[in-house]
CSV table of C-alpha atoms and ligand atoms in Angstrom, one decimal:
chain,number,residue,atom,x,y,z
A,95,MET,CA,-3.3,198.9,93.9
A,96,ILE,CA,-4.0,195.7,92.1
A,97,PHE,CA,-0.6,195.5,90.4
A,98,ASP,CA,1.0,195.5,93.8
A,99,THR,CA,-1.0,192.9,95.0
A,100,LEU,CA,-0.1,190.7,92.4
A,101,ILE,CA,3.5,191.4,93.0
A,102,THR,CA,3.2,190.7,96.8
A,103,THR,CA,1.4,187.4,95.9
A,104,ILE,CA,4.2,186.4,93.6
A,105,GLU,CA,6.6,187.0,96.3
A,106,LYS,CA,4.7,185.2,98.8
A,107,LYS,CA,3.4,182.1,96.8
A,108,GLY,CA,6.1,181.9,94.2
A,109,ALA,CA,3.3,182.6,91.2
A,110,VAL,CA,-0.2,184.1,90.8
A,111,TYR,CA,-2.9,182.1,89.5
A,112,ILE,CA,-5.4,183.5,87.2
A,113,VAL,CA,-8.6,182.2,85.9
A,114,LEU,CA,-9.9,183.9,82.3
A,115,ILE,CA,-13.7,184.0,81.9
A,116,ASP,CA,-14.7,184.7,78.4
A,117,PRO,CA,-18.4,185.8,78.6
A,118,ASP,CA,-19.0,184.6,75.1
A,119,LYS,CA,-18.2,181.2,75.9
A,120,GLU,CA,-20.4,180.5,78.8
A,121,ASP,CA,-23.9,181.0,80.0
A,122,ASP,CA,-24.7,183.2,83.2
A,123,ASN,CA,-25.0,180.2,85.5
A,124,SER,CA,-22.0,178.7,84.6
A,125,ILE,CA,-20.0,181.9,85.0
A,126,ILE,CA,-21.6,182.5,88.3
A,127,ASN,CA,-20.5,179.0,89.4
A,128,ARG,CA,-16.9,179.6,88.1
A,129,VAL,CA,-16.6,182.8,90.1
A,130,LYS,CA,-17.9,181.1,93.3
A,131,ASN,CA,-15.6,178.0,92.7
A,132,ALA,CA,-12.4,180.5,92.0
A,133,ASN,CA,-13.5,182.2,95.5
A,134,ASN,CA,-13.0,179.0,97.3
A,135,SER,CA,-10.0,177.5,95.3
A,136,GLY,CA,-6.7,179.4,95.8
A,137,VAL,CA,-7.2,181.4,92.5
A,138,ASP,CA,-5.7,184.9,92.9
A,139,ALA,CA,-7.4,187.0,90.5
A,140,LEU,CA,-9.7,186.9,87.5
A,141,PHE,CA,-9.6,187.8,84.0
A,142,VAL,CA,-12.4,188.6,82.0
A,143,GLY,CA,-12.3,189.2,78.3
A,144,GLY,CA,-12.2,187.8,74.9
A,145,SER,CA,-11.0,188.2,71.3
A,146,ILE,CA,-14.5,189.3,70.2
A,147,MET,CA,-17.4,190.2,72.6
A,148,MET,CA,-21.0,189.2,71.3
A,149,ASP,CA,-22.9,189.0,74.6
A,150,ILE,CA,-25.2,191.6,74.6
A,151,ASN,CA,-25.4,191.3,78.6
A,152,TYR,CA,-21.6,191.8,78.8
A,153,ASN,CA,-21.8,195.0,81.1
A,154,SER,CA,-24.1,193.3,83.6
A,155,ILE,CA,-22.4,190.0,83.5
A,156,VAL,CA,-19.4,192.1,84.5
A,157,LYS,CA,-21.1,193.9,87.3
A,158,LYS,CA,-22.5,190.4,88.6
A,159,ILE,CA,-18.9,188.7,88.5
A,160,LYS,CA,-17.5,191.6,90.6
A,161,SER,CA,-20.3,191.5,93.0
A,162,LEU,CA,-19.8,187.8,93.6
A,163,SER,CA,-16.0,188.0,93.4
A,164,ASN,CA,-13.8,188.0,96.7
A,165,ILE,CA,-10.8,188.6,94.4
A,166,PRO,CA,-9.7,191.1,91.8
A,167,VAL,CA,-11.7,191.3,88.5
A,168,ILE,CA,-9.2,192.2,85.8
A,169,LEU,CA,-10.0,193.2,82.5
A,170,PHE,CA,-8.1,191.4,79.6
A,171,PRO,CA,-9.2,193.3,76.7
A,172,GLY,CA,-9.9,192.4,73.2
A,173,GLY,CA,-10.5,196.1,72.2
A,174,VAL,CA,-11.9,199.5,73.4
A,175,GLY,CA,-15.3,198.2,73.4
A,176,GLN,CA,-14.9,196.0,76.5
A,177,LEU,CA,-14.2,199.0,79.0
A,178,ASN,CA,-16.4,198.7,81.9
A,179,LYS,CA,-16.5,200.8,85.1
A,180,HIS,CA,-16.9,197.6,87.2
A,181,PHE,CA,-13.3,196.2,86.8
A,182,ASP,CA,-10.8,196.6,89.6
A,183,ALA,CA,-8.0,197.0,86.9
A,184,MET,CA,-7.3,196.4,83.1
A,185,LEU,CA,-4.3,194.9,81.7
A,186,PHE,CA,-3.3,198.2,79.3
A,187,MET,CA,-2.0,195.9,76.3
A,188,SER,CA,-0.1,196.5,73.2
A,189,LEU,CA,0.2,193.7,71.0
A,190,ILE,CA,4.0,194.3,70.5
A,191,SER,CA,4.5,190.9,68.4
A,192,GLY,CA,2.3,192.4,65.8
A,193,ARG,CA,2.6,194.8,63.1
A,194,ASN,CA,-0.8,196.1,63.1
A,195,PRO,CA,-1.1,199.8,64.2
A,196,ARG,CA,-4.8,199.3,65.5
A,197,PHE,CA,-3.5,196.9,68.5
A,198,LEU,CA,-0.2,198.5,68.7
A,199,ILE,CA,-1.4,202.0,69.8
A,200,GLU,CA,-5.0,203.0,68.1
A,201,GLU,CA,-7.2,200.9,70.5
A,202,GLN,CA,-5.2,202.2,73.2
A,203,VAL,CA,-5.6,205.9,72.1
A,204,LEU,CA,-9.3,205.5,71.9
A,205,ALA,CA,-9.2,203.7,75.3
A,206,ALA,CA,-7.3,206.2,77.2
A,207,PRO,CA,-9.5,209.1,77.7
A,208,ILE,CA,-12.5,206.5,78.8
A,209,VAL,CA,-10.0,204.9,81.3
A,210,ASP,CA,-9.2,208.3,82.6
A,211,ASN,CA,-13.1,208.9,83.1
A,212,MET,CA,-13.6,205.7,84.6
A,213,ASN,CA,-10.6,205.6,86.9
A,214,ILE,CA,-9.4,202.3,86.5
A,215,GLU,CA,-6.1,201.1,87.3
A,216,THR,CA,-4.0,200.1,84.2
A,217,ILE,CA,-1.2,197.5,84.1
A,218,SER,CA,0.8,198.3,81.2
A,219,THR,CA,1.5,194.9,79.5
A,220,GLY,CA,3.3,193.9,76.4
A,221,TYR,CA,1.6,191.1,74.8
A,222,ILE,CA,3.5,188.8,72.6
A,223,LEU,CA,1.7,186.3,70.7
A,224,VAL,CA,3.5,183.0,70.0
A,225,ASN,CA,2.4,180.1,67.7
A,226,GLY,CA,0.8,177.4,69.7
A,227,GLY,CA,-0.1,175.4,66.7
A,228,SER,CA,-3.7,176.1,66.2
A,229,ASN,CA,-5.3,179.2,64.4
A,230,SER,CA,-6.1,181.3,67.2
A,231,SER,CA,-8.9,183.8,67.7
A,232,VAL,CA,-6.5,186.6,68.3
A,233,GLU,CA,-4.3,186.0,65.4
A,234,PHE,CA,-7.4,185.9,63.4
A,235,MET,CA,-9.0,189.1,64.7
A,236,SER,CA,-6.0,191.0,65.3
A,237,SER,CA,-4.7,190.3,61.8
A,238,THR,CA,-1.2,189.6,63.2
A,239,LYS,CA,1.2,186.8,62.9
A,240,PRO,CA,2.3,184.8,65.7
A,241,ILE,CA,6.0,184.4,66.4
A,242,PRO,CA,7.2,180.8,65.6
A,243,MET,CA,7.7,178.9,68.9
A,244,GLU,CA,11.1,177.9,68.0
A,245,ARG,CA,12.4,181.3,67.1
A,246,VAL,CA,13.2,182.0,70.7
A,247,GLU,CA,15.5,184.8,70.1
A,248,ILE,CA,12.6,186.8,68.1
A,249,THR,CA,10.3,186.3,71.2
A,250,VAL,CA,13.3,187.5,73.7
A,251,ALA,CA,13.9,190.7,71.7
A,252,HIS,CA,10.2,191.4,71.6
A,253,ALA,CA,10.1,190.8,75.4
A,254,LEU,CA,13.4,193.0,76.0
A,255,ALA,CA,11.7,195.8,73.6
A,256,GLY,CA,8.7,195.5,76.0
A,257,GLN,CA,10.7,196.1,78.9
A,258,TYR,CA,12.7,199.1,77.5
A,259,LEU,CA,9.4,200.8,76.5
A,260,GLY,CA,8.5,200.9,80.2
A,261,MET,CA,6.1,197.9,80.3
A,262,LYS,CA,5.1,196.5,83.7
A,263,LEU,CA,4.4,192.8,82.7
A,264,ILE,CA,5.2,190.4,79.6
A,265,TYR,CA,2.5,188.3,78.4
A,266,LEU,CA,3.7,185.3,76.5
A,267,GLU,CA,0.5,184.0,74.8
A,268,ALA,CA,0.1,180.7,72.7
A,269,GLY,CA,-3.5,181.5,72.0
A,270,SER,CA,-6.6,180.4,73.8
A,271,GLY,CA,-7.0,176.7,73.0
A,272,ALA,CA,-3.4,176.3,71.9
A,273,ILE,CA,-2.4,172.7,71.1
A,274,HIS,CA,0.9,173.6,72.5
A,275,PRO,CA,1.3,176.0,75.4
A,276,VAL,CA,4.5,178.3,75.3
A,277,THR,CA,7.4,176.0,75.9
A,278,THR,CA,9.6,176.0,78.9
A,279,GLU,CA,12.4,176.7,76.5
A,280,VAL,CA,10.8,180.1,75.6
A,281,ILE,CA,10.0,181.0,79.2
A,282,LYS,CA,13.4,180.5,80.6
A,283,ALA,CA,14.9,182.4,77.8
A,284,VAL,CA,12.6,185.4,78.5
A,285,ARG,CA,13.1,185.1,82.1
A,286,ASP,CA,17.0,185.3,81.7
A,287,ALA,CA,16.6,188.4,79.4
A,288,ILE,CA,14.3,190.6,81.3
A,289,ASP,CA,13.5,191.5,84.9
A,290,LEU,CA,9.8,191.9,84.7
A,291,PRO,CA,7.1,189.6,85.8
A,292,ILE,CA,6.0,187.0,83.0
A,293,ILE,CA,2.4,186.2,82.2
A,294,VAL,CA,1.9,182.9,80.4
A,295,GLY,CA,-1.3,181.5,78.7
A,296,GLY,CA,-2.8,179.6,76.2
A,297,GLY,CA,-3.2,175.8,76.1
A,298,ILE,CA,-2.4,175.1,79.7
A,299,LYS,CA,-4.4,172.1,80.4
A,300,THR,CA,-2.8,170.0,83.2
A,301,PRO,CA,-1.7,171.3,86.4
A,302,GLU,CA,1.8,169.7,85.6
A,303,LYS,CA,2.3,172.0,82.6
A,304,ALA,CA,1.2,174.8,84.8
A,305,ARG,CA,3.9,174.0,87.2
A,306,ASP,CA,6.5,173.4,84.6
A,307,ALA,CA,5.9,177.0,83.2
A,308,VAL,CA,6.4,178.4,86.7
A,309,GLU,CA,9.5,176.5,87.5
A,310,ALA,CA,10.8,177.9,84.0
A,311,GLY,CA,10.2,181.4,85.2
A,312,ALA,CA,6.6,182.4,84.8
A,313,SER,CA,5.2,184.6,87.5
A,314,ILE,CA,1.6,184.5,86.5
A,315,ILE,CA,-0.5,181.7,84.7
A,316,VAL,CA,-3.7,182.1,83.0
A,317,THR,CA,-6.0,179.1,82.3
A,318,GLY,CA,-9.3,179.7,80.3
A,319,ASN,CA,-10.5,177.0,78.2
A,320,ILE,CA,-9.6,173.7,80.4
A,321,LEU,CA,-12.2,175.1,83.2
A,322,GLU,CA,-15.0,175.7,80.8
A,323,GLU,CA,-14.7,171.8,80.2
A,324,ASP,CA,-14.1,171.1,83.9
A,325,ASP,CA,-14.2,173.3,86.7
A,326,ASN,CA,-13.3,170.7,89.4
A,327,CYS,CA,-9.7,171.1,88.7
A,328,VAL,CA,-9.0,174.5,89.9
A,329,GLN,CA,-7.8,173.7,93.3
A,330,GLU,CA,-5.3,171.5,91.6
A,331,PHE,CA,-3.9,174.1,89.4
A,332,ALA,CA,-3.7,176.5,92.4
A,333,ASP,CA,-1.6,174.1,94.5
A,334,ALA,CA,0.5,173.3,91.1
A,335,ILE,CA,1.0,177.0,90.6
A,336,HIS,CA,1.7,178.2,94.1
A,337,ILE,CA,5.2,176.5,94.5
A,338,GLN,CA,6.2,178.4,97.7
A,339,LYS,CA,3.2,177.4,100.4
B,239,1GP,C1,-5.2,183.4,78.3
B,239,1GP,O1,-5.4,182.7,76.1
B,239,1GP,C2,-5.5,182.3,77.3
B,239,1GP,O2,-3.8,183.8,77.9
B,239,1GP,C3,-6.3,181.4,77.8
B,239,1GP,O3,-6.1,180.3,76.9
B,239,1GP,O4,-8.2,179.1,77.2
B,239,1GP,O5,-6.1,178.0,76.4
B,239,1GP,O6,-6.4,178.2,78.7
B,239,1GP,P1,-6.9,178.8,77.3
């Protein structure tokens, strides 16, 4: 099971490094190069997904990613339309910081029978959007408000609620391309409050920031944008994130 592999990797390396590929943002060749680079640079898994999916070749590009990848390929869904049988697993997410029923439960109900048919491993994830200082795509597309970064107690309450609802992971998201990533203060407060592994993503632009997040208590780090600009720093990110060698 992919979830167990992630947990074992966290125990072994201190944290997991995941690279996000958004097929909308890149052409096929650059995606292929990114998968090959990830294979050889200490990346532990790939996320594929995005807030909207406009690439008409989406299904075949996921198949291609899967065939090239020697690490797990996990769906990070923006909606039910992104389900695909080629994934090894998917985050089965609820946007618990929002108050939009569509992303709290409706998309999940539509997805559930398809997931059952496709037999994809689900990893239930409480997804919490905090304000990273930019108008993120997820905020716009989900019609939900991010939690103000400085209202730490609100984020903690949401994370605890996710734990009590039986989620397996809590995702602290500042939004793709965030100006400010989730602060170490927020990560530490959530780490102190819950027992679940914490994923942190959005606006992590340097290996140092990634390391800070891990030292504050993040178990999984996700980067997307920065590698679309420059794919050469993948190994540096992996080395910074794997605090136990
Ligand atoms: C995944 O939204 C992130 O959680 C990705 O963010 O593109 O800013 O790295 P970036």
